[in-house]
Amino acid sequence: MSEPTETSDAPAVTDRRGAYVRRVLADHAVHAAVVVAFALYPIVYTVLGQTPLGSEFEVFLPRVHAMVAVLYIGLFAMSFDFISGYTGYLSFGHALFYGSGAYLVVLTATDKVPLLGPDTPFMLLILVAGLVAVALALAVGAVSFRLSGVYFAMITLGFAEVAHVFIRNWDHVGSNPRDGASIGAAGDAFAVGVPGIDALQVGIGRLVGDEFGDVFGIGVEFGTAEVSYYAIGAVVLVCYLLMQRIIHSPFGRVMIAIRENEERARAVGYDVFRFKLAAFAISGFFAGVAGALFAGYRRTVAPGNTFDLFFTAEALLAAIVGGFGTLAGPLFGYLFNASVEGVLSTEPHGIARYLRDVLSESTLSAGAGGVTVADVINVLVDGRADLYLGIVFILFVLYVPRGILGTLRDRLGGHVADRLPERVRSRFRGRNE
Amino acid sequence: MTDAAVLSVVDVLVDLLEPTTLVRILLDALSKSALYVLIASGLSLIFGLMGVLNFAHGSLTMLGAYLGGAVMVALVSGSTSEPVQLLLFFVAIAATFAALTLLGGAVEMTLIRPIYDREPLFQILLTFGLVLVLDELARIAVELYGLQPRSDWQAALGTAPGFLSSRYTVAGVTTRGLYLFEVLIGALVVAAIWAFLTRTRYGLYIRSGSEDSEMTRALGIDVRRTFTVVFGLGSGLAGLAGVVLMWDPRFGASVPLSVETLLVAFVVVIIGGLGSFRGTVVAAGVVGLTDALMTWLFINHVDFAGLPEMVTFLVLVAVLIVRPQGLYGIAEVGGH
Amino acid sequence: MIRTTGLTKRFGGLTAVDGVDFELGQNELCSLIGPNGAGKTTFFNLLTGTLAPTAGRVEYRENDWVDVTDDGPHETALRGIHRSYQITNVFPTATALENVRVAAQAHGGNDAWKLWRNVSAFGEYEREAREILDRVGLGDETDTVASTLSHGQKRHLEVAVALAGDPDVLLLDEPTAGVSSDAIDQLVELIRNVAEDHSVLLVEHNMDVVMDVSDRVAVLHRGELIADDDPVAVRENPDVQRAYLGGYEADGDGSNAGGNDTGTGGEPA
Amino acid sequence: MSGDPPALELDGVHSYYGESHVLRGVDLSVETGENVALVGRNGVGKTTTLRSILGLTPPREGTVRIDGEDVTGEPTHEIARRGVGWVPEERRMFKHLSVEENLRVATPPGSDVSKRVQEALDAFPALRDHVDREAGDLSGGQQQMVAIARVLVGDNDLLLVDEPSEGLAPLIVEEVVDALGTLAEDVTLLLVEQNFPMAMDLTDRFYLLDQGKVVETGDSNAASRDDETIRRYLSA
């Protein structure tokens, strides 16, 4: 179980440095593999699309545009897990932080926020969005952490709904606040990168973002979706690493202690209220950032996809499928959910359209009792993701309560990132010996 | 505070204390409270006994609205007389109540029972999964039968007898017959639940079980079966509320009714306090009055359409801050 | 090290702890005994600030006596008053090492707030935790998840968590609860061992253990301190006899009605 | 009589309270109509013994037989329906139910509820004035009476009574003892009590429990608190 000791003959200093580098690489091998897989995805998607099975791949693999949403909603789901999975407090109003971040970006761009002009750099705006969410989280948390369990869930939901109703009716947002607000395609794309250095920034947004032809001179073209994917992916990666760092810090251990046994955490000397509040604020920060990324990419916000209870539910679903208290799990959970949604979507790349195209007319009109195959596709497949996700969700709650990543960890006996390389190594050694 | 603000507050108060205004607000409050108590009472019974916050409650109400509507549309024709229409309404209520009670009992036995010994979080999650499934199933059915999912289902609304759709004048204020009818139904249901809880053996089991489940079992009572019955009855009540809402032009049968009623039910049950039906009734009154008052304020003085809903949630937050266990909740079980 | 003056706690009409004057000296081991419902656990909860007293004071000796009556549980813990629990109350899914490590870390000032540092950078807490686990005999179980330890080992871990952060006063609530007789010997050994460099207040039902290890025995009955003396004297004290065997025949006793200990939260009797 | 199985029989019962091994092989038996005390210091497993009989803390090993039938592993409500009444420690009132409702809830279905409630109130006339009050508002002594009356209204012939004198003033204890004494004439009683003289007064026989095992049994009338064994296991 312990780390294998190095047996190199090299001088001690280099040995230690080499060992350190190797250990860091080994420890983060899984992280690196995941990042590489995500990085290669747009290219793989393009390449597979050109194979003879291209149309099948297009049905079953999420489009890059959908993968951008996986990144920012995945970040939101991770921020939700940061508080709910690690301290055990179910933040049922988490959409409040995401929504305020998203609205901040759009309202700033339409010059409706005091002190912040429409040309505020996007990177700064992301930070402000996070800080606004921190302020809200401190205010909500100061009141809510006097409660626990269902009551905590309900009071946070209450706060979020107050904001939801407010934003739906606040005419400062736009002439029809129920429909939200939009920046439109006019104007510059929001730039992600190093502020102040144009060369190190790219514009995001599906309609207005930057695109690059023939990257690396190998004939691969990056459209706006691909460019946004990498830019937003970089921000999400940084956020993930920051959250992971905190989870592995002494502070993170206190969060887990609170989840495990709050009474005892207090009895050994922690002022648990302050720790819960701080964890909530940090969680709110990243939810705010996620909202800002969403608004920056989509350039339009609406109450229904920001402040809504059902948006918090997206995070909840992702966390259950991916695994509560695993941080990265919810991102994978949301990737799973988004894939199911993509496959069952009514849009051209969905399986319903595909089946209608592929199956012959006679197959489609075949059937029994007046119900044709075409009817079945229309009724039970076309755009029915919620039905199947609901069923998957119930099955996970009943039979896989630790989620995908949590169950994997249980099987491997530790964090996947720690254990997987070790497993592989020991198996490899076993064969050699 | 500026002089203008003081003046306008005085204006509002003067306006408010007008007798017809007061009567109008009270009538509105009464009809809303009646609906809220209908929507929340089933949730309250389940939460009180089992500590399960049933997120699918609103979906059951939505199903009830469609089921009740379907019964009415099937049975009512142009030639049906008004008293018969009313009679059929009660048939629809009975049929929907029975169907959803069975559904609720089945859900409890198959899905909820295996997770009682887990944290309450998992019960929330499971019933949340049910919301997705039930709402989507409703959408499928609506689409199959070519009903209108978003706007009110006109055919169902149209089955209400004429004397309920007409307006009546009470103490100088005009109101719809339907609203008065809803108050009547609300009162009947509260009385029926009250009688069930206090006058029947089963009601006694529910009340003792929600206070001390172990002691209740030691007296020879099968608390687990009580759970199934209560989950069934709570679901049936949710369906009953749906049938009533099906006739109300402010609601009507629609899929979004699910979330709309769920949030109201939560607010009422949490304000009332865990395990207290009395609390739920009082809280429905509080929320109904808040809603009516804020609606009046919005129509006459404050140009903000979200006022009633927003203030309702503010009341929830305020109650939880001041009395975390709710108005009538029992402090020691507040840790659920 | 710690003393109370007129310490009283009422729950509604019940007086669980009634005007208790008590003092625990440095490195002294005093046992607190009494029948069920005598107020022992409530007394513990008052000392640690888990409950606020209705009347009276709790003071703690640092350089001079400090009033700690109004301190919360985390504040008393940081001062150096630690406790163990009657029912094992640790961090169940964490390893034995992490259980003690996180408790040790609580005493590291702002270290717990260093969000950006990896835990592995704070080796001192891990070293302390390992030492404590060695001391309580769990040196071989550092990587075992707490919930999978045997019951006896859990009782040792319970004490280990209380030892983290170098306390001066240890309040041990029935450390031998539910432990088999052979495992009790090890616990007795442990209690003796920690009493060498800590002031210990021990709640214990097992009289063999009490008589064996105590310097002093205090007896609570219906919230009142009815005896406080060396073990032999307490054993012979007629009031104590009556408290345990019941004063039903002997009339005059017990003018104090209703000393019910509502704060215990269910003893495993 | 000799052919009848005992009303209650425990055979090598091991029970745990969470992880803690509380009962380590309890053997005891109570004949029909007999009144037996279960004594011992705090924490030796007296309450857990009663809970194990009722299936609230199901034994992990051993058997519990009621009237000769093995009931180990049966759900609590079914064991209770065999005529086992429980008067728990700290009385466990349904605090927000009225006194009358506390009694009604314990009556078997199909029985004459009001008659049974009246009979129970006849046994405790002091409760008559309080029938409509919430049980949580009563004094400790009154609550104890309700707890005893609650097992009287059922068809119980085996009563498990846990610490009836705990936390009560001496005068009230006398009343409770009187009530239990009358009751004991008609039923089988297993009494857990810290007050040793009182326990001996009410019973025919006793079991002395220590560390989850029976260490002594004997005749209650002959037992004296000056007895060496009893002193050793009970006193400080």
Short mmCIF file of C-alpha atoms in Angstrom, two decimals, chain B residues 30-336:
data_model
loop_
_atom_site.label_atom_id
_atom_site.label_comp_id
_atom_site.label_asym_id
_atom_site.label_seq_id
_atom_site.Cartn_x
_atom_site.Cartn_y
_atom_site.Cartn_z
CA LEU B 30 -59.74 32.76 2.18
CA SER B 31 -59.94 31.20 -1.27
CA LYS B 32 -56.16 31.11 -1.62
CA SER B 33 -55.72 29.63 1.84
CA ALA B 34 -58.24 26.95 0.95
CA LEU B 35 -56.25 26.01 -2.14
CA TYR B 36 -52.96 26.09 -0.24
CA VAL B 37 -54.23 23.87 2.51
CA LEU B 38 -55.47 21.42 -0.12
CA ILE B 39 -52.11 21.46 -1.85
CA ALA B 40 -50.07 21.11 1.33
CA SER B 41 -52.04 18.80 3.61
CA GLY B 42 -50.93 15.55 2.00
CA LEU B 43 -47.30 16.63 2.09
CA SER B 44 -47.72 17.61 5.71
CA LEU B 45 -49.10 14.21 6.72
CA ILE B 46 -46.24 12.38 5.03
CA PHE B 47 -43.54 14.70 6.33
CA GLY B 48 -45.04 14.62 9.82
CA LEU B 49 -45.13 10.87 10.21
CA MET B 50 -42.20 9.75 8.13
CA GLY B 51 -39.91 12.77 7.95
CA VAL B 52 -39.82 12.28 4.18
CA LEU B 53 -39.98 15.50 2.22
CA ASN B 54 -41.79 14.23 -0.85
CA PHE B 55 -40.57 16.24 -3.82
CA ALA B 56 -42.97 14.39 -6.09
CA HIS B 57 -45.95 15.90 -4.28
CA GLY B 58 -46.48 18.60 -6.88
CA SER B 59 -46.24 16.05 -9.67
CA LEU B 60 -48.99 14.03 -8.02
CA THR B 61 -51.13 17.16 -7.87
CA MET B 62 -50.45 17.72 -11.57
CA LEU B 63 -51.40 14.11 -12.36
CA GLY B 64 -54.55 14.60 -10.31
CA ALA B 65 -55.48 17.66 -12.35
CA TYR B 66 -55.13 15.73 -15.60
CA LEU B 67 -56.86 12.61 -14.31
CA GLY B 68 -59.74 14.57 -12.84
CA GLY B 69 -59.95 16.61 -16.01
CA ALA B 70 -59.99 13.48 -18.14
CA VAL B 71 -62.85 12.02 -16.10
CA MET B 72 -64.81 15.24 -16.44
CA VAL B 73 -64.19 15.65 -20.16
CA ALA B 74 -65.20 12.04 -20.75
CA LEU B 75 -68.39 12.23 -18.74
CA VAL B 76 -69.64 15.78 -19.24
CA SER B 77 -71.36 16.64 -22.48
CA GLY B 78 -73.21 19.72 -23.65
CA SER B 79 -76.48 18.31 -22.41
CA THR B 80 -75.30 17.50 -18.87
CA SER B 81 -77.27 19.54 -16.34
CA GLU B 82 -75.44 21.66 -13.80
CA PRO B 83 -76.24 19.58 -10.70
CA VAL B 84 -75.07 16.48 -12.55
CA GLN B 85 -71.88 18.30 -13.50
CA LEU B 86 -71.30 18.99 -9.83
CA LEU B 87 -72.04 15.39 -8.97
CA LEU B 88 -69.62 14.18 -11.61
CA PHE B 89 -67.00 16.47 -10.11
CA PHE B 90 -67.22 14.54 -6.89
CA VAL B 91 -67.04 11.32 -8.87
CA ALA B 92 -63.84 12.64 -10.46
CA ILE B 93 -62.50 13.54 -7.01
CA ALA B 94 -63.27 10.07 -5.67
CA ALA B 95 -61.75 8.32 -8.69
CA THR B 96 -58.59 10.44 -8.68
CA PHE B 97 -58.18 10.15 -4.94
CA ALA B 98 -58.44 6.38 -5.16
CA ALA B 99 -56.07 6.08 -8.11
CA LEU B 100 -53.38 8.25 -6.57
CA THR B 101 -53.71 6.64 -3.16
CA LEU B 102 -52.94 3.32 -4.80
CA LEU B 103 -50.07 4.84 -6.76
CA GLY B 104 -48.65 6.45 -3.60
CA GLY B 105 -48.92 3.22 -1.63
CA ALA B 106 -47.14 1.34 -4.40
CA VAL B 107 -44.37 3.95 -4.59
CA GLU B 108 -43.84 3.75 -0.84
CA MET B 109 -43.60 -0.01 -0.82
CA THR B 110 -41.30 -0.35 -3.80
CA LEU B 111 -39.09 2.74 -3.78
CA ILE B 112 -39.16 4.56 -0.46
CA ARG B 113 -39.16 1.60 1.90
CA PRO B 114 -35.66 0.39 0.99
CA ILE B 115 -34.10 3.74 1.93
CA TYR B 116 -35.67 4.59 5.30
CA ASP B 117 -32.46 3.75 7.11
CA ARG B 118 -30.39 6.08 4.93
CA GLU B 119 -29.90 9.78 5.47
CA PRO B 120 -32.92 11.99 4.72
CA LEU B 121 -30.93 13.32 1.76
CA PHE B 122 -31.57 10.13 -0.15
CA GLN B 123 -35.33 10.36 0.29
CA ILE B 124 -35.21 13.87 -1.13
CA LEU B 125 -33.12 12.63 -4.04
CA LEU B 126 -35.32 9.66 -4.76
CA THR B 127 -38.56 11.61 -4.79
CA PHE B 128 -36.81 14.17 -6.95
CA GLY B 129 -36.10 11.46 -9.51
CA LEU B 130 -39.80 10.67 -9.41
CA VAL B 131 -40.56 14.27 -10.37
CA LEU B 132 -38.57 13.89 -13.58
CA VAL B 133 -40.25 10.61 -14.46
CA LEU B 134 -43.81 11.60 -13.59
CA ASP B 135 -43.60 14.98 -15.30
CA GLU B 136 -42.18 13.44 -18.44
CA LEU B 137 -44.83 10.72 -18.45
CA ALA B 138 -47.46 13.43 -18.18
CA ARG B 139 -45.89 15.27 -21.12
CA ILE B 140 -45.95 12.06 -23.16
CA ALA B 141 -49.60 11.46 -22.37
CA VAL B 142 -50.50 15.06 -23.11
CA GLU B 143 -48.75 14.86 -26.44
CA LEU B 144 -50.31 11.51 -27.31
CA TYR B 145 -53.80 12.81 -26.72
CA GLY B 146 -53.09 16.14 -28.31
CA LEU B 147 -53.80 18.14 -25.18
CA GLN B 148 -52.29 21.54 -24.67
CA PRO B 149 -49.47 21.19 -22.15
CA ARG B 150 -48.64 24.80 -21.49
CA SER B 151 -51.75 26.88 -21.38
CA ASP B 152 -54.77 25.83 -19.40
CA TRP B 153 -56.62 22.84 -20.64
CA GLN B 154 -59.73 24.57 -21.91
CA ALA B 155 -61.81 21.43 -22.28
CA ALA B 156 -61.33 20.60 -18.62
CA LEU B 157 -62.00 24.16 -17.53
CA GLY B 158 -65.17 24.06 -19.59
CA THR B 159 -66.70 21.26 -17.56
CA ALA B 160 -67.40 23.54 -14.62
CA PRO B 161 -71.11 24.23 -14.15
CA GLY B 162 -72.28 27.72 -15.03
CA PHE B 163 -73.25 28.70 -11.51
CA LEU B 164 -69.63 28.34 -10.43
CA SER B 165 -68.31 30.43 -13.29
CA SER B 166 -70.71 33.29 -12.55
CA ARG B 167 -69.92 36.09 -10.20
CA TYR B 168 -71.60 36.84 -6.91
CA THR B 169 -71.55 39.82 -4.61
CA VAL B 170 -70.57 39.23 -1.02
CA ALA B 171 -70.60 42.22 1.38
CA GLY B 172 -70.24 44.63 -1.51
CA VAL B 173 -67.45 42.70 -3.22
CA THR B 174 -67.86 40.69 -6.39
CA THR B 175 -66.28 37.28 -6.55
CA ARG B 176 -66.50 34.12 -8.61
CA GLY B 177 -68.74 31.33 -7.44
CA LEU B 178 -65.84 28.95 -7.96
CA TYR B 179 -63.71 30.69 -5.34
CA LEU B 180 -66.44 30.31 -2.75
CA PHE B 181 -66.80 26.67 -3.80
CA GLU B 182 -63.06 26.16 -3.25
CA VAL B 183 -63.35 27.58 0.25
CA LEU B 184 -66.10 25.07 0.89
CA ILE B 185 -64.04 22.15 -0.44
CA GLY B 186 -61.01 23.33 1.55
CA ALA B 187 -63.04 23.49 4.73
CA LEU B 188 -64.53 20.05 4.08
CA VAL B 189 -61.14 18.48 3.47
CA VAL B 190 -59.60 20.08 6.56
CA ALA B 191 -62.56 18.86 8.61
CA ALA B 192 -62.26 15.38 7.13
CA ILE B 193 -58.52 15.14 7.81
CA TRP B 194 -59.04 16.55 11.27
CA ALA B 195 -61.72 13.98 12.00
CA PHE B 196 -59.57 11.22 10.55
CA LEU B 197 -56.61 12.18 12.71
CA THR B 198 -58.50 12.70 15.94
CA ARG B 199 -61.53 10.45 15.70
CA THR B 200 -60.26 7.31 14.06
CA ARG B 201 -57.97 4.61 15.32
CA TYR B 202 -55.70 4.97 12.33
CA GLY B 203 -55.42 8.71 12.86
CA LEU B 204 -54.37 8.06 16.42
CA TYR B 205 -51.70 5.64 15.20
CA ILE B 206 -50.40 8.29 12.82
CA ARG B 207 -50.18 10.90 15.54
CA SER B 208 -48.53 8.60 18.06
CA GLY B 209 -46.22 7.22 15.37
CA SER B 210 -45.02 10.66 14.40
CA GLU B 211 -44.20 11.42 18.05
CA ASP B 212 -42.51 8.16 19.01
CA SER B 213 -42.38 5.40 16.47
CA GLU B 214 -40.64 2.90 18.77
CA MET B 215 -43.15 3.26 21.60
CA THR B 216 -45.98 2.97 19.11
CA ARG B 217 -44.59 -0.32 17.82
CA ALA B 218 -44.23 -1.58 21.36
CA LEU B 219 -47.96 -1.05 21.79
CA GLY B 220 -48.57 -3.59 19.03
CA ILE B 221 -49.03 -1.21 16.12
CA ASP B 222 -47.49 -1.98 12.74
CA VAL B 223 -45.93 1.42 12.09
CA ARG B 224 -44.51 0.33 8.76
CA ARG B 225 -47.95 -0.35 7.38
CA THR B 226 -49.02 3.02 8.73
CA PHE B 227 -46.25 4.54 6.61
CA THR B 228 -47.65 2.92 3.47
CA VAL B 229 -51.18 4.06 4.27
CA VAL B 230 -50.07 7.61 5.02
CA PHE B 231 -47.96 7.87 1.90
CA GLY B 232 -50.92 6.61 -0.08
CA LEU B 233 -53.40 9.00 1.56
CA GLY B 234 -50.98 11.92 1.21
CA SER B 235 -50.64 11.15 -2.50
CA GLY B 236 -54.41 10.85 -2.79
CA LEU B 237 -54.80 14.27 -1.18
CA ALA B 238 -52.29 15.70 -3.64
CA GLY B 239 -54.44 14.31 -6.46
CA LEU B 240 -57.59 15.71 -4.89
CA ALA B 241 -56.02 19.17 -4.81
CA GLY B 242 -55.21 18.72 -8.49
CA VAL B 243 -58.83 18.01 -9.37
CA VAL B 244 -59.91 21.22 -7.64
CA LEU B 245 -57.20 23.24 -9.40
CA MET B 246 -58.29 21.78 -12.74
CA TRP B 247 -61.42 23.98 -12.64
CA ASP B 248 -59.63 27.10 -11.46
CA PRO B 249 -58.70 29.45 -14.32
CA ARG B 250 -55.78 30.76 -12.22
CA PHE B 251 -54.25 27.27 -12.36
CA GLY B 252 -55.79 24.68 -14.70
CA ALA B 253 -54.31 21.32 -15.65
CA SER B 254 -50.79 21.76 -16.97
CA VAL B 255 -47.39 20.13 -16.49
CA PRO B 256 -45.78 23.21 -14.88
CA LEU B 257 -48.50 22.99 -12.21
CA SER B 258 -46.19 20.39 -10.70
CA VAL B 259 -43.46 22.82 -9.66
CA GLU B 260 -45.83 25.66 -8.96
CA THR B 261 -47.77 23.67 -6.37
CA LEU B 262 -44.69 21.93 -4.99
CA LEU B 263 -43.08 25.19 -3.95
CA VAL B 264 -46.27 26.44 -2.32
CA ALA B 265 -46.68 23.14 -0.49
CA PHE B 266 -43.11 23.33 0.82
CA VAL B 267 -43.55 26.87 2.04
CA VAL B 268 -46.78 26.03 3.85
CA VAL B 269 -45.53 22.82 5.46
CA ILE B 270 -42.22 24.29 6.60
CA ILE B 271 -43.85 27.43 8.00
CA GLY B 272 -46.42 25.29 9.79
CA GLY B 273 -43.81 23.06 11.31
CA LEU B 274 -42.86 19.42 11.06
CA GLY B 275 -45.49 16.99 12.18
CA SER B 276 -48.25 19.45 12.85
CA PHE B 277 -51.39 19.38 10.74
CA ARG B 278 -52.70 22.28 12.80
CA GLY B 279 -49.55 24.16 11.81
CA THR B 280 -50.19 23.44 8.15
CA VAL B 281 -53.70 24.84 8.37
CA VAL B 282 -52.52 27.98 10.15
CA ALA B 283 -49.61 28.38 7.74
CA ALA B 284 -51.93 28.05 4.74
CA GLY B 285 -53.88 30.92 6.28
CA VAL B 286 -50.75 32.99 6.78
CA VAL B 287 -49.52 32.37 3.26
CA GLY B 288 -52.98 32.95 1.76
CA LEU B 289 -53.31 36.25 3.60
CA THR B 290 -49.80 37.32 2.61
CA ASP B 291 -50.52 36.45 -0.98
CA ALA B 292 -53.86 38.30 -1.00
CA LEU B 293 -52.41 41.37 0.68
CA MET B 294 -49.43 41.52 -1.63
CA THR B 295 -51.60 40.92 -4.69
CA TRP B 296 -53.73 43.88 -3.66
CA LEU B 297 -50.63 45.96 -3.03
CA PHE B 298 -49.27 45.06 -6.44
CA ILE B 299 -52.49 45.86 -8.26
CA ASN B 300 -52.98 49.19 -6.54
CA HIS B 301 -49.68 50.55 -5.33
CA VAL B 302 -46.48 48.69 -6.13
CA ASP B 303 -45.47 48.10 -9.69
CA PHE B 304 -43.77 44.74 -9.21
CA ALA B 305 -45.57 41.66 -10.50
CA GLY B 306 -43.50 39.20 -8.46
CA LEU B 307 -44.45 40.84 -5.15
CA PRO B 308 -46.85 38.16 -3.80
CA GLU B 309 -44.58 35.23 -4.63
CA MET B 310 -41.43 36.96 -3.44
CA VAL B 311 -42.93 38.03 -0.13
CA THR B 312 -44.23 34.50 0.38
CA PHE B 313 -40.69 33.15 0.18
CA LEU B 314 -39.47 35.96 2.40
CA VAL B 315 -42.02 34.87 4.99
CA LEU B 316 -40.61 31.33 4.75
CA VAL B 317 -37.08 32.61 5.29
CA ALA B 318 -38.17 34.86 8.15
CA VAL B 319 -40.05 32.07 9.92
CA LEU B 320 -37.09 29.72 9.62
CA ILE B 321 -34.82 32.37 11.09
CA VAL B 322 -37.06 33.20 14.02
CA ARG B 323 -38.51 29.74 14.67
CA PRO B 324 -36.48 27.08 12.88
CA GLN B 325 -38.95 24.36 13.80
CA GLY B 326 -41.87 26.27 12.22
CA LEU B 327 -44.90 27.77 13.92
CA TYR B 328 -46.18 24.56 15.53
CA GLY B 329 -43.23 22.26 15.02
CA ILE B 330 -41.72 20.26 17.81
CA ALA B 331 -38.23 21.58 18.52
CA GLU B 332 -36.59 18.27 19.38
CA VAL B 333 -37.42 16.61 16.09
CA GLY B 334 -36.22 19.60 14.11
CA GLY B 335 -32.99 17.83 13.23
CA HIS B 336 -34.56 15.88 10.42
#
